[in-house]
Amino acid sequence: MARQKKETALTTETTAATPAKRTVTRKKVLFTLQFSGKELTVAEIEEKAVSAWMELTGGQKKDAKDIQLYAKPEDGMLYYVINGTSGSIVL
């Protein structure tokens, strides 16, 4: 019987040590790039880059994990690095 009490006490201690979950609230930010009579949101720019990357590498959309985007409106170009593969497309 003494053994049962030890196991119960251990379980209780472990449960008590578990931190409470915090709720994270994020701001919603909408960014739109306007240039030369065009308007592109971040989502649209990302979609263009990922589509170009998929065509270049044969990868799937879900595989695009590390995405870096560089827009250069004065040249009308979008440069990207996705999972270490770089490329560029016309905005």
mmCIF file of N, CA, C and O in Angstrom:
data_model
loop_
_atom_site.group_PDB
_atom_site.id
_atom_site.type_symbol
_atom_site.label_atom_id
_atom_site.label_comp_id
_atom_site.label_asym_id
_atom_site.label_seq_id
_atom_site.Cartn_x
_atom_site.Cartn_y
_atom_site.Cartn_z
ATOM 1 N N MET A 1 0.795 -1.191 0.000
ATOM 2 C CA MET A 1 0.000 0.000 0.000
ATOM 3 C C MET A 1 0.844 1.264 0.000
ATOM 4 O O MET A 1 0.464 2.250 -0.582
ATOM 5 N N ALA A 2 1.973 1.219 0.638
ATOM 6 C CA ALA A 2 2.860 2.378 0.679
ATOM 7 C C ALA A 2 3.324 2.732 -0.727
ATOM 8 O O ALA A 2 3.514 3.886 -1.056
ATOM 9 N N ARG A 3 3.493 1.741 -1.558
ATOM 10 C CA ARG A 3 3.934 1.985 -2.929
ATOM 11 C C ARG A 3 2.889 2.771 -3.718
ATOM 12 O O ARG A 3 3.208 3.646 -4.496
ATOM 13 N N GLN A 4 1.628 2.492 -3.547
ATOM 14 C CA GLN A 4 0.549 3.213 -4.228
ATOM 15 C C GLN A 4 0.562 4.687 -3.859
ATOM 16 O O GLN A 4 0.384 5.538 -4.702
ATOM 17 N N LYS A 5 0.792 5.000 -2.631
ATOM 18 C CA LYS A 5 0.801 6.389 -2.183
ATOM 19 C C LYS A 5 1.925 7.165 -2.845
ATOM 20 O O LYS A 5 1.757 8.291 -3.251
ATOM 21 N N LYS A 6 3.101 6.551 -3.004
ATOM 22 C CA LYS A 6 4.232 7.230 -3.637
ATOM 23 C C LYS A 6 3.907 7.556 -5.092
ATOM 24 O O LYS A 6 4.180 8.626 -5.563
ATOM 25 N N GLU A 7 3.342 6.615 -5.816
ATOM 26 C CA GLU A 7 3.001 6.848 -7.220
ATOM 27 C C GLU A 7 1.965 7.948 -7.357
ATOM 28 O O GLU A 7 2.061 8.802 -8.217
ATOM 29 N N THR A 8 0.986 7.964 -6.496
ATOM 30 C CA THR A 8 -0.039 8.994 -6.523
ATOM 31 C C THR A 8 0.575 10.354 -6.229
ATOM 32 O O THR A 8 0.303 11.338 -6.899
ATOM 33 N N ALA A 9 1.444 10.428 -5.248
ATOM 34 C CA ALA A 9 2.085 11.689 -4.896
ATOM 35 C C ALA A 9 2.936 12.191 -6.049
ATOM 36 O O ALA A 9 2.952 13.375 -6.354
ATOM 37 N N LEU A 10 3.640 11.310 -6.726
ATOM 38 C CA LEU A 10 4.477 11.696 -7.851
ATOM 39 C C LEU A 10 3.626 12.256 -8.977
ATOM 40 O O LEU A 10 3.949 13.278 -9.563
ATOM 41 N N THR A 11 2.527 11.611 -9.268
ATOM 42 C CA THR A 11 1.630 12.086 -10.313
ATOM 43 C C THR A 11 1.078 13.460 -9.967
ATOM 44 O O THR A 11 1.049 14.348 -10.806
ATOM 45 N N THR A 12 0.706 13.670 -8.749
ATOM 46 C CA THR A 12 0.172 14.953 -8.313
ATOM 47 C C THR A 12 1.210 16.052 -8.452
ATOM 48 O O THR A 12 0.933 17.135 -8.943
ATOM 49 N N GLU A 13 2.449 15.762 -8.081
ATOM 50 C CA GLU A 13 3.519 16.753 -8.190
ATOM 51 C C GLU A 13 3.765 17.118 -9.649
ATOM 52 O O GLU A 13 3.937 18.276 -9.981
ATOM 53 N N THR A 14 3.777 16.152 -10.532
ATOM 54 C CA THR A 14 4.015 16.407 -11.954
ATOM 55 C C THR A 14 2.904 17.277 -12.536
ATOM 56 O O THR A 14 3.163 18.229 -13.253
ATOM 57 N N THR A 15 1.679 16.983 -12.203
ATOM 58 C CA THR A 15 0.547 17.758 -12.696
ATOM 59 C C THR A 15 0.610 19.198 -12.185
ATOM 60 O O THR A 15 0.373 20.137 -12.914
ATOM 61 N N ALA A 16 0.968 19.367 -10.952
ATOM 62 C CA ALA A 16 1.036 20.706 -10.365
ATOM 63 C C ALA A 16 2.146 21.541 -11.001
ATOM 64 O O ALA A 16 2.047 22.754 -11.081
ATOM 65 N N ALA A 17 3.204 20.902 -11.495
ATOM 66 C CA ALA A 17 4.333 21.618 -12.081
ATOM 67 C C ALA A 17 4.071 22.053 -13.523
ATOM 68 O O ALA A 17 4.832 22.819 -14.082
ATOM 69 N N THR A 18 3.012 21.579 -14.153
ATOM 70 C CA THR A 18 2.699 21.935 -15.537
ATOM 71 C C THR A 18 2.231 23.392 -15.602
ATOM 72 O O THR A 18 1.283 23.768 -14.916
ATOM 73 N N PRO A 19 2.902 24.225 -16.426
ATOM 74 C CA PRO A 19 2.500 25.637 -16.507
ATOM 75 C C PRO A 19 1.165 25.797 -17.229
ATOM 76 O O PRO A 19 0.808 25.004 -18.100
ATOM 77 N N ALA A 20 0.443 26.819 -16.870
ATOM 78 C CA ALA A 20 -0.841 27.112 -17.508
ATOM 79 C C ALA A 20 -0.596 27.635 -18.923
ATOM 80 O O ALA A 20 0.375 28.345 -19.174
ATOM 81 N N LYS A 21 -1.469 27.302 -19.850
ATOM 82 C CA LYS A 21 -1.339 27.776 -21.227
ATOM 83 C C LYS A 21 -1.755 29.236 -21.317
ATOM 84 O O LYS A 21 -2.713 29.657 -20.692
ATOM 85 N N ARG A 22 -1.001 29.988 -22.106
ATOM 86 C CA ARG A 22 -1.335 31.388 -22.331
ATOM 87 C C ARG A 22 -1.985 31.531 -23.698
ATOM 88 O O ARG A 22 -1.614 30.858 -24.640
ATOM 89 N N THR A 23 -2.916 32.431 -23.780
ATOM 90 C CA THR A 23 -3.553 32.726 -25.052
ATOM 91 C C THR A 23 -2.772 33.846 -25.720
ATOM 92 O O THR A 23 -2.536 34.885 -25.113
ATOM 93 N N VAL A 24 -2.356 33.614 -26.960
ATOM 94 C CA VAL A 24 -1.595 34.612 -27.704
ATOM 95 C C VAL A 24 -2.534 35.316 -28.672
ATOM 96 O O VAL A 24 -3.223 34.679 -29.460
ATOM 97 N N THR A 25 -2.568 36.628 -28.590
ATOM 98 C CA THR A 25 -3.386 37.421 -29.496
ATOM 99 C C THR A 25 -2.462 38.131 -30.466
ATOM 100 O O THR A 25 -1.519 38.787 -30.059
ATOM 101 N N ARG A 26 -2.715 37.987 -31.749
ATOM 102 C CA ARG A 26 -1.887 38.635 -32.765
ATOM 103 C C ARG A 26 -2.672 39.742 -33.434
ATOM 104 O O ARG A 26 -3.862 39.632 -33.640
ATOM 105 N N LYS A 27 -1.950 40.775 -33.812
ATOM 106 C CA LYS A 27 -2.569 41.856 -34.570
ATOM 107 C C LYS A 27 -2.733 41.399 -36.008
ATOM 108 O O LYS A 27 -1.932 40.635 -36.523
ATOM 109 N N LYS A 28 -3.748 41.896 -36.638
ATOM 110 C CA LYS A 28 -3.932 41.623 -38.052
ATOM 111 C C LYS A 28 -3.418 42.840 -38.809
ATOM 112 O O LYS A 28 -3.888 43.951 -38.589
ATOM 113 N N VAL A 29 -2.436 42.619 -39.660
ATOM 114 C CA VAL A 29 -1.835 43.704 -40.429
ATOM 115 C C VAL A 29 -2.028 43.400 -41.911
ATOM 116 O O VAL A 29 -1.710 42.311 -42.369
ATOM 117 N N LEU A 30 -2.568 44.349 -42.636
ATOM 118 C CA LEU A 30 -2.707 44.209 -44.082
ATOM 119 C C LEU A 30 -1.757 45.200 -44.731
ATOM 120 O O LEU A 30 -1.863 46.410 -44.504
ATOM 121 N N PHE A 31 -0.806 44.683 -45.492
ATOM 122 C CA PHE A 31 0.170 45.521 -46.172
ATOM 123 C C PHE A 31 -0.086 45.410 -47.667
ATOM 124 O O PHE A 31 -0.177 44.310 -48.209
ATOM 125 N N THR A 32 -0.199 46.547 -48.335
ATOM 126 C CA THR A 32 -0.409 46.572 -49.779
ATOM 127 C C THR A 32 0.680 47.410 -50.421
ATOM 128 O O THR A 32 0.919 48.543 -50.013
ATOM 129 N N LEU A 33 1.346 46.835 -51.407
ATOM 130 C CA LEU A 33 2.385 47.536 -52.153
ATOM 131 C C LEU A 33 1.728 48.165 -53.377
ATOM 132 O O LEU A 33 1.109 47.473 -54.185
ATOM 133 N N GLN A 34 1.820 49.473 -53.471
ATOM 134 C CA GLN A 34 1.255 50.189 -54.612
ATOM 135 C C GLN A 34 2.395 50.800 -55.418
ATOM 136 O O GLN A 34 3.253 51.492 -54.870
ATOM 137 N N PHE A 35 2.393 50.538 -56.721
ATOM 138 C CA PHE A 35 3.410 51.103 -57.608
ATOM 139 C C PHE A 35 2.943 50.966 -59.048
ATOM 140 O O PHE A 35 2.254 50.010 -59.397
ATOM 141 N N SER A 36 3.273 51.920 -59.849
ATOM 142 C CA SER A 36 2.976 51.904 -61.294
ATOM 143 C C SER A 36 1.542 51.478 -61.599
ATOM 144 O O SER A 36 1.297 50.694 -62.519
ATOM 145 N N GLY A 37 0.602 51.939 -60.800
ATOM 146 C CA GLY A 37 -0.797 51.606 -61.038
ATOM 147 C C GLY A 37 -1.188 50.202 -60.625
ATOM 148 O O GLY A 37 -2.276 49.744 -60.940
ATOM 149 N N LYS A 38 -0.297 49.497 -59.923
ATOM 150 C CA LYS A 38 -0.594 48.140 -59.463
ATOM 151 C C LYS A 38 -0.746 48.145 -57.952
ATOM 152 O O LYS A 38 -0.214 49.005 -57.270
ATOM 153 N N GLU A 39 -1.470 47.165 -57.448
ATOM 154 C CA GLU A 39 -1.611 46.950 -56.012
ATOM 155 C C GLU A 39 -1.432 45.466 -55.738
ATOM 156 O O GLU A 39 -2.105 44.636 -56.345
ATOM 157 N N LEU A 40 -0.519 45.139 -54.836
ATOM 158 C CA LEU A 40 -0.287 43.746 -54.467
ATOM 159 C C LEU A 40 -0.221 43.625 -52.953
ATOM 160 O O LEU A 40 0.479 44.395 -52.304
ATOM 161 N N THR A 41 -0.932 42.646 -52.409
ATOM 162 C CA THR A 41 -0.850 42.378 -50.977
ATOM 163 C C THR A 41 0.295 41.390 -50.737
ATOM 164 O O THR A 41 0.793 40.753 -51.676
ATOM 165 N N VAL A 42 0.664 41.242 -49.492
ATOM 166 C CA VAL A 42 1.720 40.298 -49.151
ATOM 167 C C VAL A 42 1.313 38.884 -49.557
ATOM 168 O O VAL A 42 2.119 38.119 -50.085
ATOM 169 N N ALA A 43 0.055 38.539 -49.345
ATOM 170 C CA ALA A 43 -0.428 37.202 -49.711
ATOM 171 C C ALA A 43 -0.293 36.965 -51.217
ATOM 172 O O ALA A 43 0.094 35.876 -51.649
ATOM 173 N N GLU A 44 -0.620 37.981 -52.023
ATOM 174 C CA GLU A 44 -0.502 37.843 -53.483
ATOM 175 C C GLU A 44 0.960 37.719 -53.911
ATOM 176 O O GLU A 44 1.287 36.917 -54.786
ATOM 177 N N ILE A 45 1.828 38.497 -53.270
ATOM 178 C CA ILE A 45 3.253 38.440 -53.592
ATOM 179 C C ILE A 45 3.816 37.074 -53.214
ATOM 180 O O ILE A 45 4.555 36.448 -53.983
ATOM 181 N N GLU A 46 3.442 36.588 -52.035
ATOM 182 C CA GLU A 46 3.893 35.266 -51.597
ATOM 183 C C GLU A 46 3.414 34.181 -52.555
ATOM 184 O O GLU A 46 4.163 33.282 -52.930
ATOM 185 N N GLU A 47 2.157 34.264 -52.965
ATOM 186 C CA GLU A 47 1.604 33.268 -53.886
ATOM 187 C C GLU A 47 2.373 33.251 -55.209
ATOM 188 O O GLU A 47 2.674 32.185 -55.744
ATOM 189 N N LYS A 48 2.693 34.436 -55.735
ATOM 190 C CA LYS A 48 3.463 34.511 -56.983
ATOM 191 C C LYS A 48 4.833 33.859 -56.821
ATOM 192 O O LYS A 48 5.282 33.105 -57.677
ATOM 193 N N ALA A 49 5.503 34.160 -55.706
ATOM 194 C CA ALA A 49 6.838 33.618 -55.462
ATOM 195 C C ALA A 49 6.801 32.100 -55.286
ATOM 196 O O ALA A 49 7.614 31.380 -55.872
ATOM 197 N N VAL A 50 5.859 31.619 -54.498
ATOM 198 C CA VAL A 50 5.760 30.176 -54.263
ATOM 199 C C VAL A 50 5.405 29.448 -55.558
ATOM 200 O O VAL A 50 5.958 28.385 -55.842
ATOM 201 N N SER A 51 4.535 30.014 -56.362
ATOM 202 C CA SER A 51 4.183 29.395 -57.650
ATOM 203 C C SER A 51 5.405 29.300 -58.557
ATOM 204 O O SER A 51 5.633 28.270 -59.200
ATOM 205 N N ALA A 52 6.185 30.370 -58.610
ATOM 206 C CA ALA A 52 7.408 30.362 -59.428
ATOM 207 C C ALA A 52 8.399 29.331 -58.890
ATOM 208 O O ALA A 52 9.030 28.602 -59.663
ATOM 209 N N TRP A 53 8.523 29.253 -57.563
ATOM 210 C CA TRP A 53 9.424 28.287 -56.939
ATOM 211 C C TRP A 53 8.982 26.853 -57.249
ATOM 212 O O TRP A 53 9.806 25.991 -57.554
ATOM 213 N N MET A 54 7.671 26.603 -57.183
ATOM 214 C CA MET A 54 7.142 25.270 -57.484
ATOM 215 C C MET A 54 7.458 24.883 -58.924
ATOM 216 O O MET A 54 7.844 23.746 -59.202
ATOM 217 N N GLU A 55 7.300 25.833 -59.829
ATOM 218 C CA GLU A 55 7.593 25.574 -61.242
ATOM 219 C C GLU A 55 9.084 25.299 -61.444
ATOM 220 O O GLU A 55 9.467 24.415 -62.210
ATOM 221 N N LEU A 56 9.920 26.032 -60.727
ATOM 222 C CA LEU A 56 11.369 25.889 -60.855
ATOM 223 C C LEU A 56 11.875 24.584 -60.255
ATOM 224 O O LEU A 56 12.707 23.897 -60.852
ATOM 225 N N THR A 57 11.357 24.214 -59.082
ATOM 226 C CA THR A 57 11.898 23.064 -58.350
ATOM 227 C C THR A 57 11.059 21.800 -58.444
ATOM 228 O O THR A 57 11.543 20.713 -58.135
ATOM 229 N N GLY A 58 9.794 21.939 -58.832
ATOM 230 C CA GLY A 58 8.901 20.789 -58.833
ATOM 231 C C GLY A 58 8.373 20.466 -57.443
ATOM 232 O O GLY A 58 7.725 19.445 -57.242
ATOM 233 N N GLY A 59 8.654 21.351 -56.483
ATOM 234 C CA GLY A 59 8.181 21.159 -55.112
ATOM 235 C C GLY A 59 6.695 21.439 -54.989
ATOM 236 O O GLY A 59 6.064 21.950 -55.911
ATOM 237 N N GLN A 60 6.162 21.080 -53.844
ATOM 238 C CA GLN A 60 4.748 21.335 -53.569
ATOM 239 C C GLN A 60 4.624 22.545 -52.660
ATOM 240 O O GLN A 60 5.536 22.862 -51.897
ATOM 241 N N LYS A 61 3.485 23.198 -52.713
ATOM 242 C CA LYS A 61 3.244 24.409 -51.931
ATOM 243 C C LYS A 61 3.505 24.185 -50.445
ATOM 244 O O LYS A 61 4.106 25.011 -49.780
ATOM 245 N N LYS A 62 3.080 23.049 -49.913
ATOM 246 C CA LYS A 62 3.253 22.753 -48.492
ATOM 247 C C LYS A 62 4.719 22.609 -48.102
ATOM 248 O O LYS A 62 5.069 22.725 -46.931
ATOM 249 N N ASP A 63 5.596 22.378 -49.066
ATOM 250 C CA ASP A 63 7.021 22.217 -48.792
ATOM 251 C C ASP A 63 7.763 23.544 -48.663
ATOM 252 O O ASP A 63 8.907 23.566 -48.224
ATOM 253 N N ALA A 64 7.144 24.634 -49.061
ATOM 254 C CA ALA A 64 7.782 25.954 -48.982
ATOM 255 C C ALA A 64 7.711 26.430 -47.532
ATOM 256 O O ALA A 64 6.708 26.973 -47.093
ATOM 257 N N LYS A 65 8.781 26.214 -46.784
ATOM 258 C CA LYS A 65 8.799 26.520 -45.348
ATOM 259 C C LYS A 65 9.510 27.839 -45.059
ATOM 260 O O LYS A 65 9.019 28.653 -44.312
ATOM 261 N N ASP A 66 10.686 28.029 -45.596
ATOM 262 C CA ASP A 66 11.493 29.221 -45.323
ATOM 263 C C ASP A 66 11.391 30.147 -46.536
ATOM 264 O O ASP A 66 11.983 29.882 -47.574
ATOM 265 N N ILE A 67 10.600 31.213 -46.401
ATOM 266 C CA ILE A 67 10.322 32.105 -47.533
ATOM 267 C C ILE A 67 10.845 33.503 -47.232
ATOM 268 O O ILE A 67 10.466 34.102 -46.226
ATOM 269 N N GLN A 68 11.712 33.999 -48.098
ATOM 270 C CA GLN A 68 12.227 35.362 -47.997
ATOM 271 C C GLN A 68 11.883 36.080 -49.302
ATOM 272 O O GLN A 68 12.182 35.576 -50.379
ATOM 273 N N LEU A 69 11.258 37.238 -49.184
ATOM 274 C CA LEU A 69 10.812 37.985 -50.358
ATOM 275 C C LEU A 69 11.466 39.353 -50.383
ATOM 276 O O LEU A 69 11.572 40.013 -49.358
ATOM 277 N N TYR A 70 11.868 39.786 -51.562
ATOM 278 C CA TYR A 70 12.490 41.093 -51.758
ATOM 279 C C TYR A 70 11.832 41.746 -52.972
ATOM 280 O O TYR A 70 12.037 41.302 -54.095
ATOM 281 N N ALA A 71 11.038 42.762 -52.741
ATOM 282 C CA ALA A 71 10.356 43.456 -53.832
ATOM 283 C C ALA A 71 11.184 44.666 -54.236
ATOM 284 O O ALA A 71 11.657 45.420 -53.384
ATOM 285 N N LYS A 72 11.349 44.843 -55.517
ATOM 286 C CA LYS A 72 12.070 46.002 -56.050
ATOM 287 C C LYS A 72 11.154 46.669 -57.079
ATOM 288 O O LYS A 72 11.257 46.444 -58.290
ATOM 289 N N PRO A 73 10.216 47.507 -56.582
ATOM 290 C CA PRO A 73 9.205 48.099 -57.461
ATOM 291 C C PRO A 73 9.788 48.918 -58.607
ATOM 292 O O PRO A 73 9.225 48.928 -59.697
ATOM 293 N N GLU A 74 10.905 49.619 -58.374
ATOM 294 C CA GLU A 74 11.455 50.455 -59.449
ATOM 295 C C GLU A 74 11.888 49.632 -60.657
ATOM 296 O O GLU A 74 11.931 50.134 -61.772
ATOM 297 N N ASP A 75 12.193 48.354 -60.441
ATOM 298 C CA ASP A 75 12.534 47.448 -61.545
ATOM 299 C C ASP A 75 11.364 46.545 -61.924
ATOM 300 O O ASP A 75 11.456 45.782 -62.880
ATOM 301 N N GLY A 76 10.281 46.598 -61.110
ATOM 302 C CA GLY A 76 9.129 45.736 -61.368
ATOM 303 C C GLY A 76 9.433 44.272 -61.113
ATOM 304 O O GLY A 76 8.839 43.396 -61.731
ATOM 305 N N MET A 77 10.358 43.990 -60.179
ATOM 306 C CA MET A 77 10.791 42.615 -59.937
ATOM 307 C C MET A 77 10.550 42.191 -58.488
ATOM 308 O O MET A 77 10.567 43.006 -57.579
ATOM 309 N N LEU A 78 10.342 40.908 -58.318
ATOM 310 C CA LEU A 78 10.256 40.287 -57.012
ATOM 311 C C LEU A 78 11.325 39.206 -56.968
ATOM 312 O O LEU A 78 11.366 38.326 -57.819
ATOM 313 N N TYR A 79 12.205 39.305 -55.992
ATOM 314 C CA TYR A 79 13.255 38.312 -55.793
ATOM 315 C C TYR A 79 12.860 37.481 -54.582
ATOM 316 O O TYR A 79 12.325 38.001 -53.608
ATOM 317 N N TYR A 80 13.120 36.185 -54.657
ATOM 318 C CA TYR A 80 12.746 35.313 -53.552
ATOM 319 C C TYR A 80 13.840 34.289 -53.282
ATOM 320 O O TYR A 80 14.639 33.961 -54.146
ATOM 321 N N VAL A 81 13.850 33.829 -52.038
ATOM 322 C CA VAL A 81 14.655 32.685 -51.634
ATOM 323 C C VAL A 81 13.699 31.802 -50.840
ATOM 324 O O VAL A 81 13.180 32.210 -49.816
ATOM 325 N N ILE A 82 13.443 30.622 -51.357
ATOM 326 C CA ILE A 82 12.539 29.687 -50.705
ATOM 327 C C ILE A 82 13.296 28.389 -50.480
ATOM 328 O O ILE A 82 13.795 27.784 -51.436
ATOM 329 N N ASN A 83 13.407 28.013 -49.227
ATOM 330 C CA ASN A 83 14.142 26.808 -48.830
ATOM 331 C C ASN A 83 15.538 26.780 -49.445
ATOM 332 O O ASN A 83 16.027 25.737 -49.853
ATOM 333 N N GLY A 84 16.173 27.936 -49.565
ATOM 334 C CA GLY A 84 17.532 28.016 -50.082
ATOM 335 C C GLY A 84 17.641 28.157 -51.587
ATOM 336 O O GLY A 84 18.728 28.365 -52.108
ATOM 337 N N THR A 85 16.540 28.055 -52.294
ATOM 338 C CA THR A 85 16.537 28.212 -53.758
ATOM 339 C C THR A 85 16.088 29.625 -54.087
ATOM 340 O O THR A 85 15.033 30.069 -53.641
ATOM 341 N N SER A 86 16.899 30.320 -54.881
ATOM 342 C CA SER A 86 16.564 31.712 -55.218
ATOM 343 C C SER A 86 16.049 31.815 -56.640
ATOM 344 O O SER A 86 16.351 30.977 -57.502
ATOM 345 N N GLY A 87 15.296 32.873 -56.863
ATOM 346 C CA GLY A 87 14.773 33.134 -58.187
ATOM 347 C C GLY A 87 14.165 34.515 -58.227
ATOM 348 O O GLY A 87 14.211 35.262 -57.235
ATOM 349 N N SER A 88 13.604 34.881 -59.349
ATOM 350 C CA SER A 88 12.980 36.186 -59.488
ATOM 351 C C SER A 88 11.826 36.083 -60.482
ATOM 352 O O SER A 88 11.808 35.219 -61.343
ATOM 353 N N ILE A 89 10.863 37.004 -60.301
ATOM 354 C CA ILE A 89 9.722 37.066 -61.202
ATOM 355 C C ILE A 89 9.326 38.535 -61.371
ATOM 356 O O ILE A 89 9.681 39.387 -60.564
ATOM 357 N N VAL A 90 8.604 38.806 -62.409
ATOM 358 C CA VAL A 90 8.089 40.153 -62.667
ATOM 359 C C VAL A 90 6.874 40.347 -61.776
ATOM 360 O O VAL A 90 6.011 39.471 -61.656
ATOM 361 N N LEU A 91 6.823 41.508 -61.127
ATOM 362 C CA LEU A 91 5.670 41.822 -60.273
ATOM 363 C C LEU A 91 4.424 42.068 -61.095
ATOM 364 O O LEU A 91 4.392 42.530 -62.137
#
